[in-house]
Amino acid sequence: MPLIGVQLHTQDTHVMIDNGILQLTLSNPDGIVTGIRYNGIDNLLEVLNDEDNRGYWDLVWNSPGTLGTTGSFDVIKGTSFKVIVENEDQVEVSFTRTWDSSQDGKLVPLNIDKRFIVLRGCSGFYTYAIYEHLKDWPGFNLAETRIAFKLRKDKFHYMAMADNRQRYMPLPDDRLSGRGQALAYPEAVLLVNPVEHDLKGEVDDKYQYSCDNKDSQVHGWICTTDQPAVGFWMVTPSNEFRSGGPVKQNLTSHVGPTTLAVFLSAHYTGEDLVPKFSAGEAWKKVFGPVFIYLNCTMDGDEPLSLWEDAKQQMIIEVQSWPYTFPASDDFPKSNQRGNVNGRLLVNDRYVSDDNIPANGAYIGLAPPGNVGSWQRECKDYQFWTKTDINGYFLINDIRPGDYNLYAWVPGFIGDYQYSAAITITPGSEIEVGDLVYEPPRNGPTLWEIGIPDRSAAEFYVPDPNPNYINKLFVNHPDRFRQYGLWERYAELYPNEDLVYTVGTSDYKKDWFFAQVTRKIDTNKYQGTTWQIRFKLDNVDQGSSYKLRVAIASATFSELQVRISDPKTNPLFSSGLMGRDNSIARHGIHGLYWLYNVDVPGKLLVQGDNTIFLTQPRSSSPFQGILYDYIRLEGPSKLSSKEEYMSSTL
């Protein structure tokens, strides 16, 4: 049976695109997705909502000099409609909003072009947008931008975002007063009288379904009320247009039923990932395309087969990137891009005399900056991959431009940056050869706590309060996603703080995953001081030792380090750091920090020693530090692991 060609129907107030599989309806000239007809269902979107609250691009912005991640919320509505491509194989339409000085202070100073594409024989549609700030326009801050779809609550009840993160979800009504009880912040609600009685006593919180960019390529919902069952999926085939690199976390799907593609946000990072544009700064960026994929079961198929099919479609989309069909010249095709390849090795003389292949390292191109600056970069494009077991890597389809090459290697602290800038031109093939990363190292490891992987997941994550459970995360690898775990610290350590004894304690059981404040009264909290106790058989008091403290996340906190005496002036203080809010939002990591503290040998003694780690700031239950890894190194005059071992025999 031949495939039906794509047809475009333009009316005064709506535009409808039909390819025989689905009908996509958009408001004219707003460019809001008001309807998606598929598989006999008149509209997959929430018909009880106003038309401008169904499928839309939005952003949050504020004026220059304004701190904070909030601002004016703007559902982006076009003022002009244009047909870009119209034939039997493809329809691409554009909805634009052009800024001028009369809108100063009222609208974000951006030209915005929203595009929608329907292809022949395709069970879904694509959308992307081009944002442009001209040089002579006023400055602004862009706190967030995304596309959101609100699905029908009477049909879509099952959500899936990973093989082990899927479930029947509460209804949006369950979060309302009378059925739900607001907890420590508005996003978290205790279900006290839900429609589905089995959900009673559970906590619903959209942040429990956050995901790293690298793992967030497909998520969505299944409608099991109709037969055949229907799936609605958000597929993100590339992360090049997302800010913050591969481990930046963003929201995915959550109760609504809502499905998001988040392109830029300050979640789990705070102010650092709010791009700030000054007057006189020209900028243009393409967000997307992303693919909204629709599927349905065949006779005899289980509804969950739709998730398996969606994963397969995601692979197809990833392999098709960069797409050939977007009509905008601002989206370069594969032959207009370049490639970089090479090999990354690690040189740590206290681990091995030979260079070590950087197995599973994250390596990528991002705009020029300082070492590690990629994780705070939020204006332009990034291109990341992982090295293979031998350290080899290939980064394909890089947009033309100037970049630095960055990397970080699980198992080693710190960040790598290639010394030379890399310029990508259309068709370029750049070989950088063998690159050698020398991670921070002064001397041999005397002891270490944790795993240097930029996450606190390996540490002790307690069981949640039984009154605040999300059943999905019971006996789950992501047990840290349970609500209220910060309160468990004071229950485990009601009077005295954590004490960790090197050689006896086990960081998987004895190191609480977050150094949080302790609640001492209603809305009153106190800072905490953790101890690391260790023995040294020999001390060179004339030399310097090195304490490496890698931090996986920090929220309005401070790290103070003291040796032997907890009441003396700190040997080191970080000052106020971090706005990640990972503790409240079940994130287990945020931005990465590495502190290297010189410890004079005269502060250490032969025998028992103690390091005190204090987090003194205490105005909130969510202030605190998530440690990644801690290591004490001996004096640097011991030049190798073998020399150190022989000196201690």
PDB file of N, CA, C and O in Angstrom, residues 549-617:
ATOM      1  N   VAL A 549      40.067  16.972  47.999  1.00  0.00           N
ATOM      2  CA  VAL A 549      38.645  16.858  48.303  1.00  0.00           C
ATOM      3  C   VAL A 549      37.865  17.161  47.026  1.00  0.00           C
ATOM      4  O   VAL A 549      37.803  18.316  46.578  1.00  0.00           O
ATOM      5  N   ALA A 550      37.300  16.124  46.424  1.00  0.00           N
ATOM      6  CA  ALA A 550      36.459  16.285  45.238  1.00  0.00           C
ATOM      7  C   ALA A 550      35.004  16.286  45.688  1.00  0.00           C
ATOM      8  O   ALA A 550      34.571  15.396  46.420  1.00  0.00           O
ATOM      9  N   ILE A 551      34.280  17.289  45.251  1.00  0.00           N
ATOM     10  CA  ILE A 551      32.903  17.486  45.686  1.00  0.00           C
ATOM     11  C   ILE A 551      31.964  17.280  44.503  1.00  0.00           C
ATOM     12  O   ILE A 551      32.176  17.839  43.423  1.00  0.00           O
ATOM     13  N   ALA A 552      30.931  16.462  44.723  1.00  0.00           N
ATOM     14  CA  ALA A 552      29.981  16.148  43.661  1.00  0.00           C
ATOM     15  C   ALA A 552      28.855  17.165  43.572  1.00  0.00           C
ATOM     16  O   ALA A 552      28.199  17.268  42.535  1.00  0.00           O
ATOM     17  N   SER A 553      28.623  17.904  44.653  1.00  0.00           N
ATOM     18  CA  SER A 553      27.564  18.916  44.647  1.00  0.00           C
ATOM     19  C   SER A 553      27.687  19.762  45.904  1.00  0.00           C
ATOM     20  O   SER A 553      28.121  19.270  46.953  1.00  0.00           O
ATOM     21  N   ALA A 554      27.269  21.014  45.795  1.00  0.00           N
ATOM     22  CA  ALA A 554      27.273  21.908  46.951  1.00  0.00           C
ATOM     23  C   ALA A 554      26.101  22.868  46.826  1.00  0.00           C
ATOM     24  O   ALA A 554      25.779  23.335  45.729  1.00  0.00           O
ATOM     25  N   THR A 555      25.472  23.163  47.969  1.00  0.00           N
ATOM     26  CA  THR A 555      24.309  24.058  47.977  1.00  0.00           C
ATOM     27  C   THR A 555      24.457  25.068  49.109  1.00  0.00           C
ATOM     28  O   THR A 555      24.322  24.713  50.277  1.00  0.00           O
ATOM     29  N   PHE A 556      24.760  26.307  48.730  1.00  0.00           N
ATOM     30  CA  PHE A 556      24.896  27.404  49.694  1.00  0.00           C
ATOM     31  C   PHE A 556      25.681  26.941  50.926  1.00  0.00           C
ATOM     32  O   PHE A 556      25.262  27.129  52.058  1.00  0.00           O
ATOM     33  N   SER A 557      26.804  26.313  50.661  1.00  0.00           N
ATOM     34  CA  SER A 557      27.556  25.685  51.737  1.00  0.00           C
ATOM     35  C   SER A 557      28.995  26.184  51.746  1.00  0.00           C
ATOM     36  O   SER A 557      29.411  26.984  50.903  1.00  0.00           O
ATOM     37  N   GLU A 558      29.740  25.689  52.707  1.00  0.00           N
ATOM     38  CA  GLU A 558      31.145  26.039  52.864  1.00  0.00           C
ATOM     39  C   GLU A 558      31.877  24.826  53.419  1.00  0.00           C
ATOM     40  O   GLU A 558      31.348  24.123  54.276  1.00  0.00           O
ATOM     41  N   LEU A 559      33.066  24.595  52.932  1.00  0.00           N
ATOM     42  CA  LEU A 559      33.899  23.524  53.456  1.00  0.00           C
ATOM     43  C   LEU A 559      35.063  24.136  54.224  1.00  0.00           C
ATOM     44  O   LEU A 559      35.855  24.908  53.674  1.00  0.00           O
ATOM     45  N   GLN A 560      35.150  23.783  55.501  1.00  0.00           N
ATOM     46  CA  GLN A 560      36.287  24.171  56.323  1.00  0.00           C
ATOM     47  C   GLN A 560      37.055  22.909  56.714  1.00  0.00           C
ATOM     48  O   GLN A 560      36.442  21.910  57.109  1.00  0.00           O
ATOM     49  N   VAL A 561      38.369  22.969  56.596  1.00  0.00           N
ATOM     50  CA  VAL A 561      39.230  21.832  56.928  1.00  0.00           C
ATOM     51  C   VAL A 561      40.124  22.224  58.101  1.00  0.00           C
ATOM     52  O   VAL A 561      40.797  23.265  58.070  1.00  0.00           O
ATOM     53  N   ARG A 562      40.129  21.394  59.110  1.00  0.00           N
ATOM     54  CA  ARG A 562      41.009  21.573  60.260  1.00  0.00           C
ATOM     55  C   ARG A 562      41.741  20.266  60.533  1.00  0.00           C
ATOM     56  O   ARG A 562      41.218  19.183  60.236  1.00  0.00           O
ATOM     57  N   ILE A 563      42.911  20.374  61.124  1.00  0.00           N
ATOM     58  CA  ILE A 563      43.724  19.221  61.468  1.00  0.00           C
ATOM     59  C   ILE A 563      43.882  19.178  62.987  1.00  0.00           C
ATOM     60  O   ILE A 563      44.284  20.169  63.612  1.00  0.00           O
ATOM     61  N   SER A 564      43.536  18.052  63.565  1.00  0.00           N
ATOM     62  CA  SER A 564      43.759  17.744  64.993  1.00  0.00           C
ATOM     63  C   SER A 564      42.847  18.499  65.945  1.00  0.00           C
ATOM     64  O   SER A 564      42.296  17.919  66.885  1.00  0.00           O
ATOM     65  N   ASP A 565      42.658  19.810  65.739  1.00  0.00           N
ATOM     66  CA  ASP A 565      41.890  20.617  66.687  1.00  0.00           C
ATOM     67  C   ASP A 565      40.691  21.231  65.987  1.00  0.00           C
ATOM     68  O   ASP A 565      40.848  22.094  65.114  1.00  0.00           O
ATOM     69  N   PRO A 566      39.460  20.823  66.358  1.00  0.00           N
ATOM     70  CA  PRO A 566      38.276  21.339  65.663  1.00  0.00           C
ATOM     71  C   PRO A 566      37.968  22.792  65.990  1.00  0.00           C
ATOM     72  O   PRO A 566      37.114  23.399  65.339  1.00  0.00           O
ATOM     73  N   LYS A 567      38.656  23.376  66.967  1.00  0.00           N
ATOM     74  CA  LYS A 567      38.338  24.742  67.393  1.00  0.00           C
ATOM     75  C   LYS A 567      39.357  25.765  66.899  1.00  0.00           C
ATOM     76  O   LYS A 567      39.200  26.960  67.131  1.00  0.00           O
ATOM     77  N   THR A 568      40.400  25.321  66.234  1.00  0.00           N
ATOM     78  CA  THR A 568      41.397  26.243  65.725  1.00  0.00           C
ATOM     79  C   THR A 568      40.907  26.897  64.445  1.00  0.00           C
ATOM     80  O   THR A 568      39.881  26.497  63.869  1.00  0.00           O
ATOM     81  N   ASN A 569      41.622  27.908  63.984  1.00  0.00           N
ATOM     82  CA  ASN A 569      41.280  28.502  62.696  1.00  0.00           C
ATOM     83  C   ASN A 569      41.444  27.454  61.596  1.00  0.00           C
ATOM     84  O   ASN A 569      42.372  26.644  61.644  1.00  0.00           O
ATOM     85  N   PRO A 570      40.528  27.468  60.612  1.00  0.00           N
ATOM     86  CA  PRO A 570      40.614  26.419  59.583  1.00  0.00           C
ATOM     87  C   PRO A 570      41.897  26.533  58.769  1.00  0.00           C
ATOM     88  O   PRO A 570      42.364  27.631  58.459  1.00  0.00           O
ATOM     89  N   LEU A 571      42.457  25.374  58.458  1.00  0.00           N
ATOM     90  CA  LEU A 571      43.596  25.321  57.547  1.00  0.00           C
ATOM     91  C   LEU A 571      43.166  25.752  56.149  1.00  0.00           C
ATOM     92  O   LEU A 571      43.937  26.349  55.393  1.00  0.00           O
ATOM     93  N   PHE A 572      41.917  25.460  55.829  1.00  0.00           N
ATOM     94  CA  PHE A 572      41.369  25.785  54.502  1.00  0.00           C
ATOM     95  C   PHE A 572      39.889  26.102  54.646  1.00  0.00           C
ATOM     96  O   PHE A 572      39.177  25.471  55.433  1.00  0.00           O
ATOM     97  N   SER A 573      39.418  27.083  53.887  1.00  0.00           N
ATOM     98  CA  SER A 573      37.987  27.362  53.771  1.00  0.00           C
ATOM     99  C   SER A 573      37.662  27.662  52.317  1.00  0.00           C
ATOM    100  O   SER A 573      38.360  28.448  51.666  1.00  0.00           O
ATOM    101  N   SER A 574      36.614  27.031  51.829  1.00  0.00           N
ATOM    102  CA  SER A 574      36.197  27.243  50.445  1.00  0.00           C
ATOM    103  C   SER A 574      35.469  28.559  50.260  1.00  0.00           C
ATOM    104  O   SER A 574      35.348  29.056  49.145  1.00  0.00           O
ATOM    105  N   GLY A 575      34.949  29.142  51.370  1.00  0.00           N
ATOM    106  CA  GLY A 575      34.009  30.230  51.229  1.00  0.00           C
ATOM    107  C   GLY A 575      32.677  29.695  50.737  1.00  0.00           C
ATOM    108  O   GLY A 575      32.506  28.492  50.491  1.00  0.00           O
ATOM    109  N   LEU A 576      31.708  30.564  50.596  1.00  0.00           N
ATOM    110  CA  LEU A 576      30.383  30.142  50.138  1.00  0.00           C
ATOM    111  C   LEU A 576      30.484  29.542  48.746  1.00  0.00           C
ATOM    112  O   LEU A 576      31.075  30.135  47.841  1.00  0.00           O
ATOM    113  N   MET A 577      29.894  28.367  48.558  1.00  0.00           N
ATOM    114  CA  MET A 577      29.968  27.708  47.253  1.00  0.00           C
ATOM    115  C   MET A 577      28.667  26.983  46.945  1.00  0.00           C
ATOM    116  O   MET A 577      27.988  26.469  47.833  1.00  0.00           O
ATOM    117  N   GLY A 578      28.325  26.957  45.671  1.00  0.00           N
ATOM    118  CA  GLY A 578      27.282  26.078  45.164  1.00  0.00           C
ATOM    119  C   GLY A 578      25.867  26.574  45.318  1.00  0.00           C
ATOM    120  O   GLY A 578      25.491  27.121  46.355  1.00  0.00           O
ATOM    121  N   ARG A 579      25.080  26.347  44.273  1.00  0.00           N
ATOM    122  CA  ARG A 579      23.641  26.603  44.287  1.00  0.00           C
ATOM    123  C   ARG A 579      22.907  25.425  43.642  1.00  0.00           C
ATOM    124  O   ARG A 579      21.855  25.595  43.030  1.00  0.00           O
ATOM    125  N   ASP A 580      23.480  24.226  43.785  1.00  0.00           N
ATOM    126  CA  ASP A 580      22.991  23.076  43.021  1.00  0.00           C
ATOM    127  C   ASP A 580      21.603  22.606  43.445  1.00  0.00           C
ATOM    128  O   ASP A 580      20.834  22.111  42.621  1.00  0.00           O
ATOM    129  N   ASN A 581      21.305  22.684  44.724  1.00  0.00           N
ATOM    130  CA  ASN A 581      20.035  22.181  45.262  1.00  0.00           C
ATOM    131  C   ASN A 581      19.828  20.697  44.974  1.00  0.00           C
ATOM    132  O   ASN A 581      18.695  20.220  44.877  1.00  0.00           O
ATOM    133  N   SER A 582      20.913  19.951  44.855  1.00  0.00           N
ATOM    134  CA  SER A 582      20.800  18.521  44.551  1.00  0.00           C
ATOM    135  C   SER A 582      20.235  17.728  45.715  1.00  0.00           C
ATOM    136  O   SER A 582      19.627  16.672  45.509  1.00  0.00           O
ATOM    137  N   ILE A 583      20.442  18.190  46.948  1.00  0.00           N
ATOM    138  CA  ILE A 583      19.956  17.447  48.109  1.00  0.00           C
ATOM    139  C   ILE A 583      18.435  17.415  48.108  1.00  0.00           C
ATOM    140  O   ILE A 583      17.813  16.356  48.271  1.00  0.00           O
ATOM    141  N   ALA A 584      17.809  18.556  47.902  1.00  0.00           N
ATOM    142  CA  ALA A 584      16.347  18.612  47.884  1.00  0.00           C
ATOM    143  C   ALA A 584      15.778  17.912  46.661  1.00  0.00           C
ATOM    144  O   ALA A 584      14.668  17.365  46.711  1.00  0.00           O
ATOM    145  N   ARG A 585      16.528  17.921  45.562  1.00  0.00           N
ATOM    146  CA  ARG A 585      15.988  17.427  44.292  1.00  0.00           C
ATOM    147  C   ARG A 585      16.519  16.045  43.918  1.00  0.00           C
ATOM    148  O   ARG A 585      16.489  15.673  42.748  1.00  0.00           O
ATOM    149  N   HIS A 586      17.020  15.315  44.908  1.00  0.00           N
ATOM    150  CA  HIS A 586      17.371  13.899  44.722  1.00  0.00           C
ATOM    151  C   HIS A 586      18.351  13.704  43.568  1.00  0.00           C
ATOM    152  O   HIS A 586      18.220  12.770  42.779  1.00  0.00           O
ATOM    153  N   GLY A 587      19.365  14.556  43.510  1.00  0.00           N
ATOM    154  CA  GLY A 587      20.218  14.564  42.325  1.00  0.00           C
ATOM    155  C   GLY A 587      21.502  13.780  42.425  1.00  0.00           C
ATOM    156  O   GLY A 587      22.108  13.474  41.404  1.00  0.00           O
ATOM    157  N   ILE A 588      22.016  13.521  43.627  1.00  0.00           N
ATOM    158  CA  ILE A 588      23.251  12.783  43.926  1.00  0.00           C
ATOM    159  C   ILE A 588      24.517  13.416  43.336  1.00  0.00           C
ATOM    160  O   ILE A 588      25.626  13.053  43.689  1.00  0.00           O
ATOM    161  N   HIS A 589      24.364  14.374  42.436  1.00  0.00           N
ATOM    162  CA  HIS A 589      25.509  15.150  41.961  1.00  0.00           C
ATOM    163  C   HIS A 589      25.004  16.446  41.332  1.00  0.00           C
ATOM    164  O   HIS A 589      23.844  16.561  40.948  1.00  0.00           O
ATOM    165  N   GLY A 590      25.889  17.410  41.257  1.00  0.00           N
ATOM    166  CA  GLY A 590      25.586  18.677  40.590  1.00  0.00           C
ATOM    167  C   GLY A 590      26.828  19.125  39.862  1.00  0.00           C
ATOM    168  O   GLY A 590      27.367  18.394  39.036  1.00  0.00           O
ATOM    169  N   LEU A 591      27.315  20.316  40.168  1.00  0.00           N
ATOM    170  CA  LEU A 591      28.586  20.760  39.617  1.00  0.00           C
ATOM    171  C   LEU A 591      29.747  20.150  40.407  1.00  0.00           C
ATOM    172  O   LEU A 591      29.641  19.916  41.603  1.00  0.00           O
ATOM    173  N   TYR A 592      30.836  19.928  39.720  1.00  0.00           N
ATOM    174  CA  TYR A 592      32.023  19.286  40.304  1.00  0.00           C
ATOM    175  C   TYR A 592      32.997  20.353  40.798  1.00  0.00           C
ATOM    176  O   TYR A 592      33.279  21.339  40.109  1.00  0.00           O
ATOM    177  N   TRP A 593      33.489  20.142  42.007  1.00  0.00           N
ATOM    178  CA  TRP A 593      34.487  21.024  42.599  1.00  0.00           C
ATOM    179  C   TRP A 593      35.661  20.162  43.076  1.00  0.00           C
ATOM    180  O   TRP A 593      35.454  19.075  43.594  1.00  0.00           O
ATOM    181  N   LEU A 594      36.872  20.669  42.915  1.00  0.00           N
ATOM    182  CA  LEU A 594      38.055  19.961  43.414  1.00  0.00           C
ATOM    183  C   LEU A 594      38.909  20.939  44.209  1.00  0.00           C
ATOM    184  O   LEU A 594      39.350  21.965  43.680  1.00  0.00           O
ATOM    185  N   TYR A 595      39.123  20.607  45.474  1.00  0.00           N
ATOM    186  CA  TYR A 595      39.967  21.422  46.340  1.00  0.00           C
ATOM    187  C   TYR A 595      41.214  20.625  46.711  1.00  0.00           C
ATOM    188  O   TYR A 595      41.125  19.445  47.075  1.00  0.00           O
ATOM    189  N   ASN A 596      42.346  21.289  46.631  1.00  0.00           N
ATOM    190  CA  ASN A 596      43.640  20.674  46.913  1.00  0.00           C
ATOM    191  C   ASN A 596      44.265  21.431  48.080  1.00  0.00           C
ATOM    192  O   ASN A 596      44.677  22.585  47.930  1.00  0.00           O
ATOM    193  N   VAL A 597      44.313  20.792  49.227  1.00  0.00           N
ATOM    194  CA  VAL A 597      44.695  21.461  50.467  1.00  0.00           C
ATOM    195  C   VAL A 597      46.096  21.006  50.889  1.00  0.00           C
ATOM    196  O   VAL A 597      46.334  19.806  51.086  1.00  0.00           O
ATOM    197  N   ASP A 598      46.990  21.967  51.034  1.00  0.00           N
ATOM    198  CA  ASP A 598      48.328  21.657  51.553  1.00  0.00           C
ATOM    199  C   ASP A 598      48.249  21.442  53.062  1.00  0.00           C
ATOM    200  O   ASP A 598      47.733  22.294  53.794  1.00  0.00           O
ATOM    201  N   VAL A 599      48.749  20.320  53.508  1.00  0.00           N
ATOM    202  CA  VAL A 599      48.755  19.987  54.934  1.00  0.00           C
ATOM    203  C   VAL A 599      50.212  19.938  55.397  1.00  0.00           C
ATOM    204  O   VAL A 599      50.948  18.998  55.066  1.00  0.00           O
ATOM    205  N   PRO A 600      50.677  20.931  56.143  1.00  0.00           N
ATOM    206  CA  PRO A 600      52.062  20.892  56.640  1.00  0.00           C
ATOM    207  C   PRO A 600      52.300  19.659  57.514  1.00  0.00           C
ATOM    208  O   PRO A 600      51.468  19.309  58.365  1.00  0.00           O
ATOM    209  N   GLY A 601      53.407  19.005  57.285  1.00  0.00           N
ATOM    210  CA  GLY A 601      53.710  17.803  58.054  1.00  0.00           C
ATOM    211  C   GLY A 601      53.754  18.046  59.541  1.00  0.00           C
ATOM    212  O   GLY A 601      53.489  17.134  60.345  1.00  0.00           O
ATOM    213  N   LYS A 602      54.067  19.274  59.963  1.00  0.00           N
ATOM    214  CA  LYS A 602      54.157  19.583  61.393  1.00  0.00           C
ATOM    215  C   LYS A 602      52.801  19.489  62.093  1.00  0.00           C
ATOM    216  O   LYS A 602      52.741  19.451  63.326  1.00  0.00           O
ATOM    217  N   LEU A 603      51.690  19.482  61.298  1.00  0.00           N
ATOM    218  CA  LEU A 603      50.363  19.350  61.901  1.00  0.00           C
ATOM    219  C   LEU A 603      49.972  17.892  62.125  1.00  0.00           C
ATOM    220  O   LEU A 603      48.945  17.618  62.735  1.00  0.00           O
ATOM    221  N   LEU A 604      50.786  16.973  61.617  1.00  0.00           N
ATOM    222  CA  LEU A 604      50.489  15.551  61.747  1.00  0.00           C
ATOM    223  C   LEU A 604      51.443  14.916  62.755  1.00  0.00           C
ATOM    224  O   LEU A 604      52.542  15.425  63.014  1.00  0.00           O
ATOM    225  N   VAL A 605      51.026  13.793  63.296  1.00  0.00           N
ATOM    226  CA  VAL A 605      51.849  13.104  64.284  1.00  0.00           C
ATOM    227  C   VAL A 605      51.938  11.622  63.931  1.00  0.00           C
ATOM    228  O   VAL A 605      51.075  11.086  63.234  1.00  0.00           O
ATOM    229  N   GLN A 606      52.971  10.993  64.411  1.00  0.00           N
ATOM    230  CA  GLN A 606      53.045   9.537  64.289  1.00  0.00           C
ATOM    231  C   GLN A 606      51.981   8.935  65.201  1.00  0.00           C
ATOM    232  O   GLN A 606      51.856   9.292  66.365  1.00  0.00           O
ATOM    233  N   GLY A 607      51.137   8.082  64.620  1.00  0.00           N
ATOM    234  CA  GLY A 607      50.029   7.512  65.382  1.00  0.00           C
ATOM    235  C   GLY A 607      48.708   8.081  64.936  1.00  0.00           C
ATOM    236  O   GLY A 607      48.456   8.208  63.726  1.00  0.00           O
ATOM    237  N   ASP A 608      47.865   8.454  65.892  1.00  0.00           N
ATOM    238  CA  ASP A 608      46.482   8.841  65.587  1.00  0.00           C
ATOM    239  C   ASP A 608      46.381  10.312  65.174  1.00  0.00           C
ATOM    240  O   ASP A 608      46.915  11.207  65.845  1.00  0.00           O
ATOM    241  N   ASN A 609      45.666  10.533  64.066  1.00  0.00           N
ATOM    242  CA  ASN A 609      45.420  11.872  63.548  1.00  0.00           C
ATOM    243  C   ASN A 609      43.936  12.013  63.216  1.00  0.00           C
ATOM    244  O   ASN A 609      43.243  11.010  62.977  1.00  0.00           O
ATOM    245  N   THR A 610      43.481  13.251  63.145  1.00  0.00           N
ATOM    246  CA  THR A 610      42.082  13.504  62.787  1.00  0.00           C
ATOM    247  C   THR A 610      41.998  14.720  61.873  1.00  0.00           C
ATOM    248  O   THR A 610      42.628  15.759  62.136  1.00  0.00           O
ATOM    249  N   ILE A 611      41.222  14.574  60.811  1.00  0.00           N
ATOM    250  CA  ILE A 611      40.854  15.694  59.949  1.00  0.00           C
ATOM    251  C   ILE A 611      39.393  16.024  60.225  1.00  0.00           C
ATOM    252  O   ILE A 611      38.536  15.123  60.256  1.00  0.00           O
ATOM    253  N   PHE A 612      39.107  17.304  60.432  1.00  0.00           N
ATOM    254  CA  PHE A 612      37.747  17.758  60.692  1.00  0.00           C
ATOM    255  C   PHE A 612      37.229  18.503  59.458  1.00  0.00           C
ATOM    256  O   PHE A 612      37.867  19.455  58.997  1.00  0.00           O
ATOM    257  N   LEU A 613      36.103  18.042  58.945  1.00  0.00           N
ATOM    258  CA  LEU A 613      35.439  18.689  57.806  1.00  0.00           C
ATOM    259  C   LEU A 613      34.165  19.344  58.319  1.00  0.00           C
ATOM    260  O   LEU A 613      33.218  18.661  58.713  1.00  0.00           O
ATOM    261  N   THR A 614      34.127  20.660  58.310  1.00  0.00           N
ATOM    262  CA  THR A 614      32.990  21.400  58.845  1.00  0.00           C
ATOM    263  C   THR A 614      32.236  22.088  57.721  1.00  0.00           C
ATOM    264  O   THR A 614      32.840  22.737  56.852  1.00  0.00           O
ATOM    265  N   GLN A 615      30.911  21.942  57.758  1.00  0.00           N
ATOM    266  CA  GLN A 615      30.020  22.724  56.895  1.00  0.00           C
ATOM    267  C   GLN A 615      29.186  23.591  57.842  1.00  0.00           C
ATOM    268  O   GLN A 615      28.223  23.116  58.438  1.00  0.00           O
ATOM    269  N   PRO A 616      29.561  24.865  58.032  1.00  0.00           N
ATOM    270  CA  PRO A 616      28.977  25.662  59.108  1.00  0.00           C
ATOM    271  C   PRO A 616      27.677  26.377  58.763  1.00  0.00           C
ATOM    272  O   PRO A 616      26.980  26.842  59.676  1.00  0.00           O
ATOM    273  N   ARG A 617      27.347  26.502  57.513  1.00  0.00           N
ATOM    274  CA  ARG A 617      26.193  27.322  57.136  1.00  0.00           C
ATOM    275  C   ARG A 617      24.905  26.544  57.383  1.00  0.00           C
ATOM    276  O   ARG A 617      24.790  25.386  56.987  1.00  0.00           O
TER     277      ARG A 617
END
